[in-house]
Amino acid sequence: MRSFSLLLSSALALALLSGAWAQRVIPPGQAKKLLAQGFLSAVDDPSGGETEYAITDPKGHKSHSLGKGIARKPKRDKAGNALEVGDYISAYCNPDANTGQCSSLTESDFDLINRPAPPTATGVVQRVLVLLGNNPNCNVPLRNETSLEYLRVRYFGADNSGTDPGCIARQIEECSYGNLRINSAATDFFMVTPECWATDVCAGYYDIDARMRAAALAIGVDPSAYERVHHVVNAPNCGWSGAAQTPGTIVWLRGWAMDGLTPLHEMTHHYYRWHGWAATATSAGVSVEYKDGSSYMGNGYVCPSAPQLANLQWASPAVGGGAVNSAVLPPGPATSAPFMLPATYMTGAGAYVRVLPDWVPGNLYLEVRRSMGADWRMAGKPWDGSVIIHDVRADYDLFPNVANFSRDHRSNFTGFVPPNTRKVMPAQMLVIYVGSFQGDKASVLPVYLCRYAGSDAECPTLSDPSPTPSPSPSPCKNPKACKDKPNKRNLRNLLGRRTAPEA
């Protein structure tokens, strides 16, 4: 497997040295020097600090930091092209005559080479270098109480196979339905002694990266031979538990944060930048970043939500459920045919409904979640065993949105619908009906939708029209009218016995 990885890396390097990826030659007489070439990447600070931008070379996994803060992100290149995170760019500079170092950069120093397709998150097997930083001799000791053995167990389990429940390798494989895996045989762990970095303030991500890489080279380990590098460090005065490049190859982790949330969250950031939002008990209905408990891209110890699965291309919509708009769903009293949604712990195939209510702003994603499989830690949550609803910004809900790392579609936990329940969504002028669990694992729920123009009374209820069975309907003399008018008892029977109140 190691030889295959090296061959793959060599092939990638050759590809990047040709065609549109080739390094541009500076014209004769041009004084500017090539400073860096690669992806414009971002490292967002989970603790609320400023984003750090860099140009990351995909060949050697080297990064040139542009600094922290939005002012450090280049907005345009010398031709006036807008620059976005994920673009492949070059940066040139006028070096100082005495020091040979570059001074500040302006728009005229940047060159957009191309806007490549986003990095794929499907069919990926990663070879990872895990570096454990440990230097007790710094002013504030960068001592790391985490051991290499502990890290091996957290990544691959006690037997190093990656099959132990709860280990990072198994969790990311199950959450991605096998699309993202870590190669246990080709992943290595080393303890290194880096030079001291700033301890009176939070050190820059790339300051830490440079010193960790230098320490690895000092013991004969070349980080550029690996597809991903994970730094496990002590970072005094930093509020983050983990961070990652988007797009990129580097992850930063704190030794105390090797749980079932942080490593998965950061590994996914190489392909998907955004976080899960949700209102909290103290936010007065205002959604807060990182607070979605139904996803490890928020603050949950469970797999990603439907909007994230869709953008990562780890899941597909139910038949007819990829773009439910006004053409698909006219105003009631008719309901949609049932969407049979499997709980996402089982499969990503046909696992969500994407509602595009073009009659009002905002898109919706519906999914079924159960505390089983990789979602076992969902047990005890109010939405366990329910249809979960997320809303996203319609104008940024590009498909897949991961193609653009610069616009957050704001995946927001909206609510949930238990089985055998009718829920009204006033903002979307929509009624959602959920039936009873079906299948041998009791993990498939039928979901119906009804759109209304003025009041949800236009849509069916869950109440029986009468306590006794209705007589057989008379033959329909107007098939079109019969098709458009639902039989409330039939809908009621399909949904099953109501066990929860209408909402």
Short mmCIF file of C-alpha atoms in Angstrom, two decimals:
data_model
loop_
_atom_site.label_atom_id
_atom_site.label_comp_id
_atom_site.label_asym_id
_atom_site.label_seq_id
_atom_site.Cartn_x
_atom_site.Cartn_y
_atom_site.Cartn_z
CA MET A 1 0.00 0.00 0.00
CA ARG A 2 2.96 2.31 0.73
CA SER A 3 4.42 1.79 -2.75
CA PHE A 4 1.01 2.53 -4.28
CA SER A 5 0.78 5.77 -2.28
CA LEU A 6 4.25 6.82 -3.43
CA LEU A 7 3.39 6.06 -7.05
CA LEU A 8 0.17 8.04 -6.69
CA SER A 9 2.07 10.97 -5.18
CA SER A 10 4.62 10.86 -8.01
CA ALA A 11 1.86 10.80 -10.62
CA LEU A 12 0.17 13.75 -8.96
CA ALA A 13 3.43 15.68 -8.90
CA LEU A 14 4.00 15.04 -12.63
CA ALA A 15 0.45 16.15 -13.41
CA LEU A 16 0.88 19.32 -11.42
CA LEU A 17 4.10 20.15 -13.26
CA SER A 18 2.32 20.17 -16.62
CA GLY A 19 -0.58 21.94 -18.29
CA ALA A 20 -2.59 24.53 -16.40
CA TRP A 21 -0.85 23.59 -13.16
CA ALA A 22 2.64 24.32 -14.42
CA GLN A 23 4.71 26.93 -12.60
CA ARG A 24 4.73 30.12 -14.60
CA VAL A 25 8.06 31.46 -15.83
CA ILE A 26 8.84 35.05 -14.91
CA PRO A 27 9.51 37.04 -18.10
CA PRO A 28 13.12 38.16 -18.68
CA GLY A 29 13.90 41.42 -16.93
CA GLN A 30 11.07 41.09 -14.43
CA ALA A 31 12.39 41.91 -10.99
CA LYS A 32 9.65 40.19 -9.07
CA LYS A 33 10.41 36.85 -7.50
CA LEU A 34 7.99 33.95 -7.24
CA LEU A 35 7.04 33.79 -3.59
CA ALA A 36 4.51 30.96 -3.60
CA GLN A 37 2.17 29.02 -5.85
CA GLY A 38 -0.74 26.81 -4.86
CA PHE A 39 -4.24 26.85 -3.41
CA LEU A 40 -5.52 29.89 -1.57
CA SER A 41 -6.47 28.16 1.68
CA ALA A 42 -8.10 29.26 4.92
CA VAL A 43 -7.79 28.12 8.52
CA ASP A 44 -10.82 29.33 10.45
CA ASP A 45 -10.34 29.82 14.19
CA PRO A 46 -13.03 27.84 16.05
CA SER A 47 -12.55 30.00 19.15
CA GLY A 48 -13.73 33.11 17.33
CA GLY A 49 -10.33 34.46 16.32
CA GLU A 50 -9.37 35.64 12.88
CA THR A 51 -9.01 33.34 9.88
CA GLU A 52 -5.44 32.74 8.72
CA TYR A 53 -4.90 32.63 4.96
CA ALA A 54 -2.08 30.91 3.09
CA ILE A 55 -0.93 29.69 -0.29
CA THR A 56 -0.56 25.92 -0.02
CA ASP A 57 1.56 23.93 -2.46
CA PRO A 58 -0.18 20.58 -3.14
CA LYS A 59 3.08 18.94 -4.25
CA GLY A 60 5.14 19.29 -1.10
CA HIS A 61 2.38 20.31 1.29
CA LYS A 62 4.28 23.51 2.05
CA SER A 63 2.37 26.65 2.93
CA HIS A 64 3.20 30.34 2.79
CA SER A 65 1.13 32.21 5.35
CA LEU A 66 -0.41 35.49 4.24
CA GLY A 67 -1.39 36.34 7.82
CA LYS A 68 -4.53 36.52 9.92
CA GLY A 69 -7.63 38.59 9.27
CA ILE A 70 -9.80 39.31 6.25
CA ALA A 71 -7.45 42.14 5.24
CA ARG A 72 -4.77 39.51 4.60
CA LYS A 73 -6.89 37.65 2.09
CA PRO A 74 -6.13 38.85 -1.45
CA LYS A 75 -9.35 40.10 -3.00
CA ARG A 76 -8.26 40.36 -6.63
CA ASP A 77 -5.29 39.56 -8.81
CA LYS A 78 -3.35 41.90 -11.09
CA ALA A 79 -5.90 41.39 -13.91
CA GLY A 80 -8.83 42.30 -11.67
CA ASN A 81 -10.06 38.71 -11.24
CA ALA A 82 -11.80 38.09 -7.92
CA LEU A 83 -9.90 35.59 -5.77
CA GLU A 84 -11.69 33.02 -3.63
CA VAL A 85 -10.62 30.33 -1.21
CA GLY A 86 -9.79 27.23 -3.25
CA ASP A 87 -8.37 29.15 -6.24
CA TYR A 88 -4.97 28.13 -7.63
CA ILE A 89 -2.81 31.26 -7.58
CA SER A 90 0.74 32.60 -7.74
CA ALA A 91 2.21 35.35 -5.59
CA TYR A 92 5.20 37.42 -6.66
CA CYS A 93 7.08 40.05 -4.70
CA ASN A 94 9.80 42.66 -4.94
CA PRO A 95 12.53 41.41 -2.59
CA ASP A 96 14.45 43.87 -0.45
CA ALA A 97 17.83 44.63 -2.03
CA ASN A 98 19.70 44.01 1.24
CA THR A 99 17.82 41.18 2.92
CA GLY A 100 16.33 39.45 -0.09
CA GLN A 101 13.05 39.21 1.84
CA CYS A 102 9.65 40.23 0.53
CA SER A 103 7.74 43.17 1.90
CA SER A 104 3.95 43.59 1.84
CA LEU A 105 1.91 42.24 -1.06
CA THR A 106 -0.64 44.11 -3.18
CA GLU A 107 -3.20 42.97 -5.76
CA SER A 108 -0.61 43.44 -8.50
CA ASP A 109 1.48 40.68 -6.92
CA PHE A 110 -1.16 37.95 -7.33
CA ASP A 111 -2.01 35.95 -10.43
CA LEU A 112 -5.07 33.68 -10.76
CA ILE A 113 -3.95 30.56 -12.62
CA ASN A 114 -7.26 28.69 -12.58
CA ARG A 115 -10.27 27.81 -10.47
CA PRO A 116 -10.02 24.02 -10.17
CA ALA A 117 -12.76 21.62 -9.27
CA PRO A 118 -13.07 21.11 -5.51
CA PRO A 119 -11.08 18.31 -3.91
CA THR A 120 -13.10 15.14 -4.04
CA ALA A 121 -14.28 13.57 -0.79
CA THR A 122 -15.27 10.26 -2.40
CA GLY A 123 -13.11 7.18 -2.82
CA VAL A 124 -10.33 8.68 -0.68
CA VAL A 125 -7.79 6.59 1.25
CA GLN A 126 -5.41 8.79 3.24
CA ARG A 127 -1.84 8.11 4.29
CA VAL A 128 -1.39 10.26 7.39
CA LEU A 129 1.68 11.42 9.31
CA VAL A 130 0.77 12.07 12.95
CA LEU A 131 3.37 14.23 14.72
CA LEU A 132 3.25 14.56 18.49
CA GLY A 133 5.05 17.72 19.61
CA ASN A 134 6.82 17.59 22.96
CA ASN A 135 9.33 20.21 24.16
CA PRO A 136 9.49 20.67 27.94
CA ASN A 137 12.36 23.19 27.69
CA CYS A 138 10.38 26.17 26.36
CA ASN A 139 9.49 29.20 28.48
CA VAL A 140 6.00 27.76 28.81
CA PRO A 141 6.76 24.05 28.37
CA LEU A 142 5.28 22.61 25.22
CA ARG A 143 4.98 19.35 27.10
CA ASN A 144 2.36 17.00 25.70
CA GLU A 145 0.95 14.50 28.18
CA THR A 146 -0.56 12.53 25.29
CA SER A 147 1.47 9.46 24.30
CA LEU A 148 2.10 7.92 20.91
CA GLU A 149 0.40 4.73 22.05
CA TYR A 150 -2.70 6.67 23.09
CA LEU A 151 -2.82 8.31 19.65
CA ARG A 152 -2.49 4.96 17.87
CA VAL A 153 -5.41 3.58 19.87
CA ARG A 154 -7.53 6.67 19.22
CA TYR A 155 -6.89 6.51 15.47
CA PHE A 156 -7.02 2.75 14.87
CA GLY A 157 -8.10 0.94 18.04
CA ALA A 158 -6.22 -1.40 20.34
CA ASP A 159 -5.40 -3.89 17.56
CA ASN A 160 -4.42 -1.16 15.05
CA SER A 161 -6.95 -2.50 12.52
CA GLY A 162 -9.22 0.55 12.42
CA THR A 163 -12.28 -1.59 13.14
CA ASP A 164 -12.76 -0.90 16.87
CA PRO A 165 -16.03 0.96 17.52
CA GLY A 166 -15.28 4.55 18.42
CA CYS A 167 -11.82 4.80 16.86
CA ILE A 168 -11.30 7.70 14.46
CA ALA A 169 -10.67 5.52 11.40
CA ARG A 170 -13.88 3.54 11.82
CA GLN A 171 -15.97 6.62 12.62
CA ILE A 172 -14.89 8.58 9.55
CA GLU A 173 -15.32 5.50 7.33
CA GLU A 174 -18.85 4.80 8.60
CA CYS A 175 -19.95 8.45 8.53
CA SER A 176 -18.73 8.77 4.93
CA TYR A 177 -20.14 5.36 3.87
CA GLY A 178 -16.61 4.25 3.01
CA ASN A 179 -15.77 7.32 0.94
CA LEU A 180 -13.08 8.61 3.33
CA ARG A 181 -10.72 6.13 4.95
CA ILE A 182 -7.38 6.20 6.74
CA ASN A 183 -4.80 3.58 5.72
CA SER A 184 -3.65 2.04 9.00
CA ALA A 185 -0.71 0.23 7.38
CA ALA A 186 0.68 3.40 5.78
CA THR A 187 -0.02 5.88 8.60
CA ASP A 188 2.91 6.66 10.92
CA PHE A 189 3.23 8.23 14.37
CA PHE A 190 6.32 10.09 15.60
CA MET A 191 7.18 12.21 18.62
CA VAL A 192 9.22 15.29 17.72
CA THR A 193 10.89 18.09 19.68
CA PRO A 194 10.06 21.34 17.89
CA GLU A 195 11.75 24.67 18.52
CA CYS A 196 9.75 26.83 20.91
CA TRP A 197 6.95 28.88 19.43
CA ALA A 198 5.16 31.86 20.94
CA THR A 199 3.63 31.05 24.31
CA ASP A 200 2.68 34.52 25.55
CA VAL A 201 0.10 34.72 22.74
CA CYS A 202 -1.58 32.11 20.56
CA ALA A 203 1.01 31.02 18.00
CA GLY A 204 0.15 31.16 14.31
CA TYR A 205 -0.92 27.90 12.70
CA TYR A 206 1.88 28.02 10.15
CA ASP A 207 4.49 28.94 12.75
CA ILE A 208 3.56 25.71 14.53
CA ASP A 209 3.51 23.81 11.24
CA ALA A 210 6.97 25.02 10.16
CA ARG A 211 8.59 24.10 13.49
CA MET A 212 6.90 20.70 13.62
CA ARG A 213 8.01 19.89 10.07
CA ALA A 214 11.58 20.97 10.81
CA ALA A 215 11.59 18.75 13.90
CA ALA A 216 10.34 15.82 11.82
CA LEU A 217 13.05 16.33 9.20
CA ALA A 218 15.63 16.42 12.00
CA ILE A 219 14.79 12.80 12.87
CA GLY A 220 14.68 11.68 9.25
CA VAL A 221 10.93 11.90 8.64
CA ASP A 222 9.82 13.77 5.49
CA PRO A 223 6.27 15.14 5.89
CA SER A 224 5.97 15.72 2.15
CA ALA A 225 5.98 11.94 1.62
CA TYR A 226 2.52 11.76 3.24
CA GLU A 227 -0.86 12.86 1.92
CA ARG A 228 -1.94 14.44 5.22
CA VAL A 229 -0.10 15.78 8.29
CA HIS A 230 -1.75 15.93 11.71
CA HIS A 231 0.05 18.00 14.36
CA VAL A 232 -0.87 17.10 17.96
CA VAL A 233 0.48 19.95 20.05
CA ASN A 234 0.30 22.01 23.20
CA ALA A 235 -0.63 25.56 22.16
CA PRO A 236 -0.72 27.92 25.17
CA ASN A 237 -3.14 30.85 24.99
CA CYS A 238 -4.99 29.31 22.05
CA GLY A 239 -8.73 28.76 22.40
CA TRP A 240 -9.04 26.10 19.73
CA SER A 241 -9.22 22.34 20.25
CA GLY A 242 -8.45 21.71 16.60
CA ALA A 243 -8.12 23.45 13.24
CA ALA A 244 -7.58 22.54 9.58
CA GLN A 245 -6.86 23.97 6.17
CA THR A 246 -9.69 24.43 3.67
CA PRO A 247 -8.69 23.16 1.17
CA GLY A 248 -5.41 21.60 2.20
CA THR A 249 -3.57 18.78 3.91
CA ILE A 250 -2.79 19.95 7.47
CA VAL A 251 -4.71 19.38 10.72
CA TRP A 252 -3.82 20.88 14.10
CA LEU A 253 -5.09 19.09 17.23
CA ARG A 254 -4.72 19.47 20.99
CA GLY A 255 -3.82 16.31 22.86
CA TRP A 256 -6.85 16.59 25.13
CA ALA A 257 -9.25 16.84 22.18
CA MET A 258 -8.77 13.42 20.58
CA ASP A 259 -12.44 12.58 21.06
CA GLY A 260 -15.14 11.49 18.66
CA LEU A 261 -15.80 15.03 17.45
CA THR A 262 -12.72 17.19 16.89
CA PRO A 263 -10.55 14.93 14.65
CA LEU A 264 -13.51 14.08 12.39
CA HIS A 265 -14.55 17.73 12.21
CA GLU A 266 -11.08 18.88 11.19
CA MET A 267 -10.43 16.07 8.70
CA THR A 268 -13.67 16.96 6.92
CA HIS A 269 -12.62 20.61 6.65
CA HIS A 270 -10.20 19.68 3.86
CA TYR A 271 -13.29 19.15 1.70
CA TYR A 272 -15.99 21.25 3.34
CA ARG A 273 -15.44 24.54 5.15
CA TRP A 274 -18.69 25.24 6.92
CA HIS A 275 -20.09 24.54 10.39
CA GLY A 276 -23.48 23.57 11.77
CA TRP A 277 -25.69 26.30 13.25
CA ALA A 278 -28.56 26.11 15.74
CA ALA A 279 -30.41 28.25 18.24
CA THR A 280 -29.65 27.56 21.91
CA ALA A 281 -31.60 27.88 25.14
CA THR A 282 -30.02 31.29 25.76
CA SER A 283 -29.79 32.71 22.22
CA ALA A 284 -33.39 34.00 22.04
CA GLY A 285 -34.07 32.10 18.83
CA VAL A 286 -30.93 33.36 17.08
CA SER A 287 -28.82 30.62 15.52
CA VAL A 288 -25.26 30.24 16.76
CA GLU A 289 -22.33 28.77 14.84
CA TYR A 290 -21.06 25.33 15.98
CA LYS A 291 -24.24 24.62 18.01
CA ASP A 292 -25.87 21.99 15.78
CA GLY A 293 -25.87 18.86 17.93
CA SER A 294 -26.96 16.65 15.02
CA SER A 295 -23.54 16.83 13.31
CA TYR A 296 -19.86 16.69 14.18
CA MET A 297 -19.54 19.81 12.00
CA GLY A 298 -21.47 21.49 14.82
CA ASN A 299 -20.99 20.23 18.37
CA GLY A 300 -22.50 16.75 18.10
CA TYR A 301 -20.69 13.45 18.50
CA VAL A 302 -22.54 12.05 15.50
CA CYS A 303 -22.20 11.96 11.71
CA PRO A 304 -22.85 14.98 9.43
CA SER A 305 -26.33 16.27 8.67
CA ALA A 306 -28.10 16.02 5.32
CA PRO A 307 -26.93 19.38 3.87
CA GLN A 308 -23.34 18.42 4.67
CA LEU A 309 -23.69 14.86 3.38
CA ALA A 310 -25.14 16.26 0.15
CA ASN A 311 -22.32 18.75 -0.35
CA LEU A 312 -19.65 16.17 0.40
CA GLN A 313 -21.45 13.88 -2.07
CA TRP A 314 -21.66 11.18 0.57
CA ALA A 315 -25.43 10.94 0.19
CA SER A 316 -28.06 11.24 -2.53
CA PRO A 317 -31.69 12.42 -2.42
CA ALA A 318 -34.71 10.16 -2.33
CA VAL A 319 -36.31 9.45 -5.70
CA GLY A 320 -38.04 12.66 -6.75
CA GLY A 321 -36.73 14.41 -3.63
CA GLY A 322 -33.69 16.27 -4.94
CA ALA A 323 -35.47 19.52 -5.85
CA VAL A 324 -39.03 19.73 -4.52
CA ASN A 325 -40.22 23.12 -5.79
CA SER A 326 -43.57 24.67 -6.72
CA ALA A 327 -43.70 22.70 -9.97
CA VAL A 328 -43.40 19.45 -8.04
CA LEU A 329 -45.58 20.48 -5.10
CA PRO A 330 -48.61 22.62 -6.01
CA PRO A 331 -50.74 24.08 -3.19
CA GLY A 332 -52.93 21.61 -1.23
CA PRO A 333 -55.10 19.89 -0.41
CA ALA A 334 -53.03 17.25 -2.22
CA THR A 335 -49.91 15.87 -0.56
CA SER A 336 -46.80 14.53 -2.19
CA ALA A 337 -46.32 10.83 -2.63
CA PRO A 338 -44.42 9.39 0.34
CA PHE A 339 -40.65 9.76 0.41
CA MET A 340 -39.36 6.58 2.08
CA LEU A 341 -36.32 7.86 3.97
CA PRO A 342 -33.86 5.42 5.57
CA ALA A 343 -32.05 6.55 8.71
CA THR A 344 -28.68 7.94 7.66
CA TYR A 345 -26.74 5.55 9.92
CA MET A 346 -27.71 2.79 7.42
CA THR A 347 -27.01 4.38 4.05
CA GLY A 348 -26.54 7.63 2.19
CA ALA A 349 -28.49 6.38 -0.83
CA GLY A 350 -31.87 8.11 -1.12
CA ALA A 351 -31.34 9.50 2.38
CA TYR A 352 -32.78 13.01 2.25
CA VAL A 353 -35.38 15.31 0.71
CA ARG A 354 -34.28 18.73 -0.52
CA VAL A 355 -37.16 21.22 -0.59
CA LEU A 356 -36.70 24.34 -2.71
CA PRO A 357 -39.71 26.44 -1.71
CA ASP A 358 -39.44 28.99 -4.51
CA TRP A 359 -42.69 30.52 -3.22
CA VAL A 360 -40.72 31.75 -0.13
CA PRO A 361 -36.97 32.19 0.60
CA GLY A 362 -34.83 29.43 2.10
CA ASN A 363 -34.26 25.75 1.32
CA LEU A 364 -34.95 22.76 3.56
CA TYR A 365 -33.29 19.37 3.99
CA LEU A 366 -35.14 16.48 5.65
CA GLU A 367 -33.40 13.35 6.96
CA VAL A 368 -34.11 10.48 9.38
CA ARG A 369 -31.76 9.89 12.32
CA ARG A 370 -31.58 6.99 14.78
CA SER A 371 -29.04 6.28 17.54
CA MET A 372 -27.60 3.23 15.81
CA GLY A 373 -24.38 2.47 13.94
CA ALA A 374 -22.05 5.47 13.79
CA ASP A 375 -24.84 7.62 15.26
CA TRP A 376 -25.01 5.61 18.51
CA ARG A 377 -24.10 8.67 20.57
CA MET A 378 -27.34 10.34 19.51
CA ALA A 379 -29.14 8.25 22.14
CA GLY A 380 -31.09 10.42 24.55
CA LYS A 381 -31.33 13.42 22.22
CA PRO A 382 -34.87 14.77 21.66
CA TRP A 383 -34.59 14.21 17.91
CA ASP A 384 -33.38 10.59 18.13
CA GLY A 385 -35.74 8.50 15.98
CA SER A 386 -37.20 11.51 14.15
CA VAL A 387 -37.07 13.40 10.89
CA ILE A 388 -34.59 16.25 11.35
CA ILE A 389 -35.05 19.52 9.45
CA HIS A 390 -32.26 21.89 8.42
CA ASP A 391 -32.67 25.16 6.57
CA VAL A 392 -29.97 26.67 4.36
CA ARG A 393 -29.49 29.86 2.37
CA ALA A 394 -31.14 29.27 -0.99
CA ASP A 395 -28.80 31.58 -2.93
CA TYR A 396 -25.73 29.74 -1.58
CA ASP A 397 -27.19 26.25 -1.76
CA LEU A 398 -25.17 25.42 -4.85
CA PHE A 399 -25.13 21.76 -5.71
CA PRO A 400 -22.66 20.67 -4.59
CA ASN A 401 -21.86 23.75 -2.54
CA VAL A 402 -18.40 22.44 -1.68
CA ALA A 403 -17.38 23.76 -5.12
CA ASN A 404 -17.19 27.19 -3.51
CA PHE A 405 -15.39 27.57 -0.18
CA SER A 406 -16.16 31.28 0.09
CA ARG A 407 -19.93 31.27 0.67
CA ASP A 408 -21.43 29.68 3.77
CA HIS A 409 -24.84 28.19 2.99
CA ARG A 410 -25.51 28.26 6.77
CA SER A 411 -26.70 24.74 7.52
CA ASN A 412 -29.04 25.47 10.42
CA PHE A 413 -30.85 22.98 12.67
CA THR A 414 -34.51 24.02 12.32
CA GLY A 415 -36.39 21.32 14.22
CA PHE A 416 -37.54 17.73 14.10
CA VAL A 417 -40.71 15.72 13.48
CA PRO A 418 -41.30 12.52 15.50
CA PRO A 419 -43.04 9.53 13.91
CA ASN A 420 -46.82 9.76 13.41
CA THR A 421 -46.77 13.54 13.61
CA ARG A 422 -47.90 16.49 11.53
CA LYS A 423 -45.67 19.59 11.71
CA VAL A 424 -46.49 23.01 10.27
CA MET A 425 -43.61 25.10 8.91
CA PRO A 426 -45.13 28.62 8.76
CA ALA A 427 -42.05 30.30 7.25
CA GLN A 428 -42.13 27.84 4.34
CA MET A 429 -45.96 27.54 4.18
CA LEU A 430 -45.45 23.79 4.35
CA VAL A 431 -46.85 20.87 6.33
CA ILE A 432 -44.67 17.80 6.98
CA TYR A 433 -46.25 14.45 7.82
CA VAL A 434 -44.21 11.57 9.22
CA GLY A 435 -45.51 8.02 9.46
CA SER A 436 -44.40 4.95 11.42
CA PHE A 437 -41.04 3.23 11.24
CA GLN A 438 -40.87 0.41 8.73
CA GLY A 439 -38.39 -2.25 7.64
CA ASP A 440 -36.65 -5.08 9.46
CA LYS A 441 -34.50 -2.59 11.39
CA ALA A 442 -37.42 -0.21 11.98
CA SER A 443 -35.30 2.54 10.44
CA VAL A 444 -37.32 3.76 7.42
CA LEU A 445 -39.91 6.52 7.74
CA PRO A 446 -42.51 7.64 5.16
CA VAL A 447 -42.56 11.43 4.79
CA TYR A 448 -45.30 13.42 3.03
CA LEU A 449 -45.37 17.12 2.17
CA CYS A 450 -48.26 19.52 1.64
CA ARG A 451 -47.92 23.12 0.56
CA TYR A 452 -50.57 25.70 1.45
CA ALA A 453 -51.33 29.18 0.13
CA GLY A 454 -52.97 30.81 3.13
CA SER A 455 -53.49 28.42 6.03
CA ASP A 456 -52.35 24.92 6.98
CA ALA A 457 -56.07 24.07 7.21
CA GLU A 458 -55.85 23.66 3.43
CA CYS A 459 -53.82 20.48 4.10
CA PRO A 460 -55.05 17.22 5.65
CA THR A 461 -54.96 16.66 9.40
CA LEU A 462 -54.10 13.49 11.27
CA SER A 463 -57.57 13.25 12.86
CA ASP A 464 -59.99 10.54 11.82
CA PRO A 465 -62.93 12.00 9.87
CA SER A 466 -65.21 9.68 11.86
CA PRO A 467 -64.87 6.98 14.53
CA THR A 468 -66.15 4.32 12.14
CA PRO A 469 -64.68 3.18 8.83
CA SER A 470 -65.74 5.23 5.84
CA PRO A 471 -67.87 3.51 3.17
CA SER A 472 -66.22 2.61 -0.09
CA PRO A 473 -66.00 5.69 -2.29
CA SER A 474 -68.34 5.96 -5.24
CA PRO A 475 -66.81 5.80 -8.71
CA CYS A 476 -65.14 9.04 -9.64
CA LYS A 477 -66.79 10.91 -12.49
CA ASN A 478 -63.98 13.46 -12.67
CA PRO A 479 -60.62 11.64 -12.46
CA LYS A 480 -58.63 14.87 -12.36
CA ALA A 481 -60.59 16.19 -9.39
CA CYS A 482 -60.28 12.84 -7.60
CA LYS A 483 -56.53 12.79 -8.18
CA ASP A 484 -56.08 16.26 -6.72
CA LYS A 485 -58.25 15.67 -3.65
CA PRO A 486 -56.70 13.33 -1.05
CA ASN A 487 -58.71 10.92 1.04
CA LYS A 488 -58.00 11.97 4.62
CA ARG A 489 -58.59 8.46 5.94
CA ASN A 490 -56.13 6.99 3.43
CA LEU A 491 -53.48 9.49 4.51
CA ARG A 492 -54.27 8.75 8.13
CA ASN A 493 -53.95 5.00 7.57
CA LEU A 494 -50.68 5.37 5.69
CA LEU A 495 -49.20 7.47 8.48
CA GLY A 496 -50.30 5.05 11.19
CA ARG A 497 -51.77 5.63 14.64
CA ARG A 498 -50.93 9.09 15.93
CA THR A 499 -48.76 9.00 19.06
CA ALA A 500 -47.70 12.64 19.21
CA PRO A 501 -49.70 15.87 19.07
CA GLU A 502 -49.92 18.01 15.99
CA ALA A 503 -47.40 20.84 16.04
#
